[in-house]
Short mmCIF file of C-alpha atoms in Angstrom, two decimals:
data_model
loop_
_atom_site.label_atom_id
_atom_site.label_comp_id
_atom_site.label_asym_id
_atom_site.label_seq_id
_atom_site.Cartn_x
_atom_site.Cartn_y
_atom_site.Cartn_z
CA UNK A 990 -8.99 1.62 23.19
CA UNK A 991 -9.16 -1.17 25.75
CA UNK A 992 -8.53 -3.70 22.98
CA UNK A 993 -5.39 -1.92 21.76
CA UNK A 994 -2.29 -4.09 21.73
CA UNK A 995 1.01 -2.35 21.11
CA UNK A 996 4.21 -3.98 19.89
CA UNK A 997 7.58 -2.27 19.65
CA UNK A 998 10.23 -3.18 17.11
CA UNK A 999 13.80 -1.90 17.32
CA UNK A 1000 16.65 -2.07 14.85
CA UNK A 1001 19.89 -1.77 16.79
CA UNK A 1002 22.58 0.15 14.91
CA UNK A 1003 26.18 1.10 15.69
CA UNK A 1004 25.12 4.10 17.80
CA UNK A 1005 21.39 4.38 17.32
CA UNK A 1006 18.03 2.72 17.79
CA UNK A 1007 15.45 2.78 15.01
CA UNK A 1008 12.07 2.21 16.62
CA UNK A 1009 8.56 1.44 15.36
CA UNK A 1010 5.40 1.18 17.45
CA UNK A 1011 2.67 -0.98 15.94
CA UNK A 1012 -0.99 -1.41 16.96
CA UNK A 1013 -1.93 -5.00 16.11
CA UNK A 1014 -5.68 -4.42 16.42
CA UNK A 1015 -5.79 -1.55 13.93
CA UNK A 1016 -2.89 -3.00 11.88
CA UNK A 1017 -1.29 0.41 12.03
CA UNK A 1018 2.19 1.76 12.58
CA UNK A 1019 1.68 4.49 15.18
CA UNK A 1020 5.16 5.95 15.52
CA UNK A 1021 8.64 5.69 14.03
CA UNK A 1022 11.78 7.41 15.26
CA UNK A 1023 15.58 7.29 15.20
CA UNK A 1024 17.19 7.57 18.64
CA UNK A 1025 20.89 8.39 18.98
CA UNK A 1026 22.73 6.48 21.72
CA UNK A 1027 26.33 7.78 21.27
CA UNK A 1028 27.70 4.36 22.29
CA UNK A 1029 27.02 0.90 20.86
CA UNK A 1030 23.62 -0.20 22.25
CA UNK A 1031 24.49 -3.91 22.00
CA UNK A 1032 27.56 -3.42 24.18
CA UNK A 1033 26.16 -0.64 26.40
CA UNK A 1034 22.77 -1.94 27.53
CA UNK A 1035 22.50 0.85 30.10
CA UNK A 1036 22.55 3.43 27.29
CA UNK A 1037 20.13 1.29 25.26
CA UNK A 1038 17.66 1.12 28.15
CA UNK A 1039 18.02 4.77 29.18
CA UNK A 1040 17.49 6.16 25.67
CA UNK A 1041 14.59 3.80 24.94
CA UNK A 1042 12.81 4.55 28.21
CA UNK A 1043 13.29 8.29 27.71
CA UNK A 1044 11.71 8.12 24.26
CA UNK A 1045 8.79 6.02 25.47
CA UNK A 1046 8.07 8.56 28.21
CA UNK A 1047 8.41 11.51 25.82
CA UNK A 1048 6.18 9.85 23.18
CA UNK A 1049 3.69 8.79 25.88
CA UNK A 1050 3.84 5.16 24.85
CA UNK A 1051 1.55 3.12 27.06
CA UNK A 1052 1.68 -0.57 27.86
CA UNK A 1053 3.61 -2.57 25.28
CA UNK A 1054 2.78 -6.24 24.88
CA UNK A 1055 6.26 -7.18 23.68
CA UNK A 1056 9.49 -5.72 22.34
CA UNK A 1057 11.51 -7.32 19.57
CA UNK A 1058 14.90 -6.30 18.19
CA UNK A 1059 16.77 -6.91 14.98
CA UNK A 1060 20.34 -6.19 14.05
CA UNK A 1061 21.75 -5.27 10.63
CA UNK A 1062 23.15 -8.02 8.44
CA UNK A 1063 26.49 -6.18 8.56
CA UNK A 1064 26.71 -6.89 12.29
CA UNK A 1065 25.81 -10.57 12.01
CA UNK A 1066 26.43 -13.55 9.76
CA UNK A 1067 23.69 -14.22 7.22
CA UNK A 1068 24.65 -16.67 4.50
CA UNK A 1069 23.22 -19.27 2.17
CA UNK A 1070 25.52 -22.24 2.63
CA UNK A 1071 25.78 -25.39 0.53
CA UNK A 1072 26.42 -28.44 2.71
CA UNK A 1073 28.01 -31.29 0.70
CA UNK A 1074 26.48 -34.78 0.97
CA UNK A 1075 29.34 -36.11 3.07
CA UNK A 1076 28.64 -33.44 5.72
CA UNK A 1077 24.83 -33.58 5.66
CA UNK A 1078 24.62 -36.30 8.31
CA UNK A 1079 26.56 -34.12 10.74
CA UNK A 1080 24.88 -30.85 9.83
CA UNK A 1081 25.21 -29.15 13.24
CA UNK A 1082 28.95 -29.83 13.36
CA UNK A 1083 29.44 -28.63 9.78
CA UNK A 1084 27.57 -25.37 10.43
CA UNK A 1085 29.64 -24.71 13.55
CA UNK A 1086 32.84 -25.42 11.62
CA UNK A 1087 31.72 -23.08 8.84
CA UNK A 1088 30.98 -20.23 11.28
CA UNK A 1089 34.39 -20.61 12.94
CA UNK A 1090 36.03 -20.64 9.49
CA UNK A 1091 34.49 -17.40 8.18
CA UNK A 1092 34.58 -15.54 11.52
CA UNK A 1093 38.08 -16.64 12.58
CA UNK A 1094 36.60 -17.23 16.03
CA UNK A 1095 35.36 -20.15 18.08
CA UNK A 1096 31.82 -21.13 17.04
CA UNK A 1097 30.79 -20.94 20.70
CA UNK A 1098 31.23 -17.15 20.44
CA UNK A 1099 28.05 -17.09 18.33
CA UNK A 1100 24.43 -18.04 18.74
CA UNK A 1101 23.76 -20.05 15.58
CA UNK A 1102 20.50 -20.82 13.84
CA UNK A 1103 19.83 -22.26 10.42
CA UNK A 1104 17.03 -23.43 8.16
CA UNK A 1105 17.23 -26.02 5.39
CA UNK A 1106 16.00 -24.40 2.18
CA UNK A 1107 16.37 -27.25 -0.27
CA UNK A 1108 18.19 -30.48 -1.11
CA UNK A 1109 18.66 -33.78 0.65
CA UNK A 1110 21.39 -35.82 2.33
CA UNK A 1111 22.23 -37.59 -0.94
CA UNK A 1112 22.73 -34.54 -3.14
CA UNK A 1113 23.63 -31.99 -0.50
CA UNK A 1114 21.69 -29.28 1.34
CA UNK A 1115 21.24 -25.55 0.84
CA UNK A 1116 20.97 -23.93 4.26
CA UNK A 1117 20.18 -20.40 5.41
CA UNK A 1118 22.62 -19.64 8.22
CA UNK A 1119 22.25 -16.88 10.81
CA UNK A 1120 24.77 -16.25 13.56
CA UNK A 1121 24.89 -13.47 16.15
CA UNK A 1122 27.57 -12.84 18.73
CA UNK A 1123 26.83 -14.66 21.97
CA UNK A 1124 27.90 -11.62 23.98
CA UNK A 1125 25.20 -9.44 22.41
CA UNK A 1126 22.48 -12.01 22.94
CA UNK A 1127 23.53 -12.38 26.57
CA UNK A 1128 23.46 -8.63 27.08
CA UNK A 1129 19.92 -8.39 25.71
CA UNK A 1130 18.71 -11.28 27.84
CA UNK A 1131 20.26 -10.25 31.12
CA UNK A 1132 21.33 -6.59 30.89
CA UNK A 1133 18.03 -4.73 31.28
CA UNK A 1134 17.16 -3.48 34.74
CA UNK A 1135 13.55 -2.89 33.72
CA UNK A 1136 12.49 -6.36 32.60
CA UNK A 1137 9.45 -4.92 30.82
CA UNK A 1138 11.86 -3.40 28.30
CA UNK A 1139 13.80 -6.62 27.75
CA UNK A 1140 13.27 -7.87 24.18
CA UNK A 1141 11.21 -11.03 23.75
CA UNK A 1142 12.71 -11.87 20.36
CA UNK A 1143 15.82 -11.15 18.32
CA UNK A 1144 16.36 -11.41 14.57
CA UNK A 1145 18.39 -9.91 11.74
CA UNK A 1146 17.09 -7.08 9.57
CA UNK A 1147 16.84 -9.28 6.48
CA UNK A 1148 14.32 -11.61 8.09
CA UNK A 1149 12.43 -8.71 9.67
CA UNK A 1150 12.00 -7.07 6.26
CA UNK A 1151 10.89 -10.40 4.79
CA UNK A 1152 8.32 -10.58 7.56
CA UNK A 1153 7.11 -7.05 6.79
CA UNK A 1154 6.81 -7.75 3.07
CA UNK A 1155 4.81 -10.92 3.62
CA UNK A 1156 2.54 -9.50 6.33
CA UNK A 1157 1.87 -6.11 4.83
CA UNK A 1158 1.78 -6.87 1.11
CA UNK A 1159 0.94 -10.57 0.71
CA UNK A 1160 4.25 -11.50 -0.87
CA UNK A 1161 3.38 -13.83 -3.76
CA UNK A 1162 6.28 -13.47 -6.20
CA UNK A 1163 9.98 -12.71 -6.21
CA UNK A 1164 10.75 -9.18 -4.99
CA UNK A 1165 14.04 -7.36 -4.52
CA UNK A 1166 14.55 -5.06 -1.53
CA UNK A 1167 17.50 -2.68 -1.32
CA UNK A 1168 18.15 -1.46 2.23
CA UNK A 1169 20.51 1.46 1.72
CA UNK A 1170 21.96 2.52 5.07
CA UNK A 1171 25.00 4.70 5.64
CA UNK A 1172 26.67 1.76 7.39
CA UNK A 1173 26.22 -0.45 4.32
CA UNK A 1174 23.74 -1.60 1.69
CA UNK A 1175 21.94 -4.93 1.98
CA UNK A 1176 20.14 -6.37 -1.04
CA UNK A 1177 17.72 -9.26 -0.71
CA UNK A 1178 15.64 -11.25 -3.16
CA UNK A 1179 12.67 -12.72 -1.33
CA UNK A 1180 9.63 -14.89 -1.90
CA UNK A 1181 7.14 -16.02 0.73
CA UNK A 1182 9.07 -17.60 3.63
CA UNK A 1183 12.25 -17.82 1.56
CA UNK A 1184 15.34 -15.71 1.07
CA UNK A 1185 16.42 -16.49 -2.50
CA UNK A 1186 19.60 -14.41 -2.57
CA UNK A 1187 21.47 -11.91 -0.42
CA UNK A 1188 24.17 -9.43 -1.42
CA UNK A 1189 25.88 -6.49 0.25
CA UNK A 1190 27.61 -3.34 -0.93
CA UNK A 1191 30.13 -1.70 1.38
CA UNK A 1192 30.06 2.05 1.96
CA UNK A 1193 33.69 2.28 3.13
CA UNK A 1194 34.82 3.49 -0.29
CA UNK A 1195 32.55 6.53 0.05
CA UNK A 1196 34.58 8.11 2.86
CA UNK A 1197 35.79 11.63 1.94
CA UNK A 1198 33.80 11.57 -1.31
CA UNK A 1199 31.34 14.30 -2.23
CA UNK A 1200 27.67 13.39 -1.84
CA UNK A 1201 27.17 13.27 -5.59
CA UNK A 1202 30.25 11.12 -6.22
CA UNK A 1203 29.40 8.82 -3.32
CA UNK A 1204 25.90 8.17 -4.62
CA UNK A 1205 27.23 7.47 -8.12
CA UNK A 1206 29.71 4.91 -6.75
CA UNK A 1207 27.06 3.30 -4.57
CA UNK A 1208 24.47 3.12 -7.36
CA UNK A 1209 27.08 1.50 -9.63
CA UNK A 1210 27.81 -1.07 -6.92
CA UNK A 1211 24.13 -1.90 -6.48
CA UNK A 1212 23.57 -2.27 -10.22
CA UNK A 1213 26.63 -4.52 -10.46
CA UNK A 1214 25.42 -6.78 -7.64
CA UNK A 1215 21.99 -7.11 -9.25
CA UNK A 1216 23.67 -8.25 -12.47
CA UNK A 1217 25.98 -10.68 -10.64
CA UNK A 1218 23.07 -12.20 -8.72
CA UNK A 1219 21.28 -12.91 -11.99
CA UNK A 1220 24.44 -14.34 -13.59
CA UNK A 1221 24.87 -16.79 -10.71
CA UNK A 1222 21.20 -17.78 -10.65
CA UNK A 1223 19.04 -17.13 -13.70
CA UNK A 1224 15.91 -17.42 -11.54
CA UNK A 1225 16.96 -14.34 -9.55
CA UNK A 1226 15.40 -11.74 -11.80
CA UNK A 1227 12.68 -9.22 -11.06
CA UNK A 1228 11.82 -5.79 -12.40
CA UNK A 1229 10.34 -4.71 -9.08
CA UNK A 1230 12.85 -3.19 -6.66
CA UNK A 1231 11.83 -1.69 -3.32
CA UNK A 1232 14.09 0.86 -1.65
CA UNK A 1233 14.33 1.58 2.07
CA UNK A 1234 16.97 2.60 4.60
CA UNK A 1235 18.73 5.84 5.50
CA UNK A 1236 19.43 6.97 1.94
CA UNK A 1237 15.94 6.21 0.65
CA UNK A 1238 14.83 9.58 2.05
CA UNK A 1239 17.37 11.44 -0.09
CA UNK A 1240 15.90 12.29 -3.50
CA UNK A 1241 19.37 12.66 -5.04
CA UNK A 1242 20.25 9.07 -4.16
CA UNK A 1243 16.87 7.75 -5.30
CA UNK A 1244 17.16 9.43 -8.70
CA UNK A 1245 20.80 8.39 -9.08
CA UNK A 1246 19.91 4.76 -8.43
CA UNK A 1247 16.86 4.93 -10.71
CA UNK A 1248 19.08 6.17 -13.55
CA UNK A 1249 21.39 3.17 -13.07
CA UNK A 1250 18.47 0.71 -13.26
CA UNK A 1251 16.58 1.78 -16.39
CA UNK A 1252 14.91 -1.60 -16.86
CA UNK A 1253 13.54 -1.77 -13.33
CA UNK A 1254 10.64 -0.20 -11.46
CA UNK A 1255 12.19 1.40 -8.38
CA UNK A 1256 9.67 2.19 -5.63
CA UNK A 1257 10.05 3.42 -2.07
CA UNK A 1258 9.04 0.92 0.59
CA UNK A 1259 6.69 3.37 2.29
CA UNK A 1260 3.19 2.07 1.53
CA UNK A 1261 1.52 -1.28 2.14
CA UNK A 1262 -1.83 -2.80 1.28
CA UNK A 1263 -2.38 -4.48 4.67
CA UNK A 1264 -0.69 -2.09 7.07
CA UNK A 1265 -1.51 1.55 7.71
CA UNK A 1266 1.25 4.06 8.37
CA UNK A 1267 1.34 7.15 10.63
CA UNK A 1268 -0.47 10.26 9.43
CA UNK A 1269 1.35 12.78 11.61
CA UNK A 1270 4.48 14.12 9.91
CA UNK A 1271 6.71 13.65 12.97
CA UNK A 1272 5.62 10.04 13.49
CA UNK A 1273 5.94 9.12 9.80
CA UNK A 1274 9.22 10.92 9.03
CA UNK A 1275 11.39 7.86 9.71
CA UNK A 1276 9.25 5.14 8.10
CA UNK A 1277 11.78 4.47 5.34
CA UNK A 1278 14.59 4.25 7.91
CA UNK A 1279 12.59 1.98 10.19
CA UNK A 1280 11.28 -0.73 7.86
CA UNK A 1281 13.29 -3.42 9.65
CA UNK A 1282 12.01 -2.15 13.02
CA UNK A 1283 8.43 -2.40 11.73
CA UNK A 1284 9.10 -5.97 10.65
CA UNK A 1285 10.62 -6.73 14.04
CA UNK A 1286 7.44 -5.49 15.76
CA UNK A 1287 5.34 -7.70 13.52
CA UNK A 1288 7.58 -10.62 14.47
CA UNK A 1289 6.15 -10.75 18.00
CA UNK A 1290 2.56 -9.84 17.16
CA UNK A 1291 -0.03 -12.56 17.58
CA UNK A 1292 -0.51 -14.56 14.41
CA UNK A 1293 2.69 -13.40 12.72
#
C-alpha cells in the first residue's frame, strides 16, 4: 500500500460535483460519486471545498497526489474553427476576436487555449479552440482555503473523455461518444489525440414533457446530429457509439436511443481493457455519470 498513488478527478456541474478516485499503481478506479452542492461550485468555491472535503472524510480518502477538474462543454466554448489564410499570421488575435464575437463579451473575460489540427498559413488552418471564463479559473486557483484541495489542472469534459478513451482502451480508430446529461447532450467523434467533430443537443425542449416523450425527442435529436455530422464530413462515420452521462443509467433512454440507431452498435461506456473499475456496488454506481471525472483524474497521473 505504500506505493499507492491516488488521483482525484472532478467534473463540476451546475450544482454538483461528479468525482472519481483513481489508483495509478493498480490502474483502478476506486470510487465514484455524485455530490450535490446546491449552489454553483465554480462561483461558490466555499461550497465546492466544503462538500468535497466532507465526502473525502466520509469515504476515508487518504493522501491524494493531485486533483484535476473538468467542466462540461455546455459551460465553456469548445469549437473547431477554420482560420482563413489572411488571418493565419495573426492567429492569436484572430482567436481572441472569434471568442469575443461568439460570446458577445471581451476576450479577456476568458482563458483561451487552442491547438492547430491541420492546414497551413497558405491554405488556412483548422484549430481546436477551448475557452473558459476567467472568473472561474481565478476562483479555482485562489479560492480554496485548503491548498491541498486546490486543483492542479483544469480541462473540459470532451478532452477528459478523449483522455479516458485513449488511456483505458488504446484508441486506434474513430469512435463516437454520446455524453447524455440532463443539462445537455454532447457528442464527440474522436481518434487518438484528435477531436474530429463535436455536436450538442439541447435538453431545454424537454421541460414539462413526460419521461417517455422526452427520451423520444432527445433520441431523435441525437440521431439527426449523427446524420448531419456525416453529411458535413464523409469521414465522420462509425458504427461504434459509446454512451455515458446521467441518462446512460436509465434503461428506457438506452433502449429508446438504440431503436433510433438501428445501424449502430450502442454500448455503455462502463468497461475498459486497461482500467479496472470498482467492485463494490456503492463505489461503482456512478461510473457512467463520472466518465469525464475519471478522465480528469487520468489527466494528472504520471505518464498520461
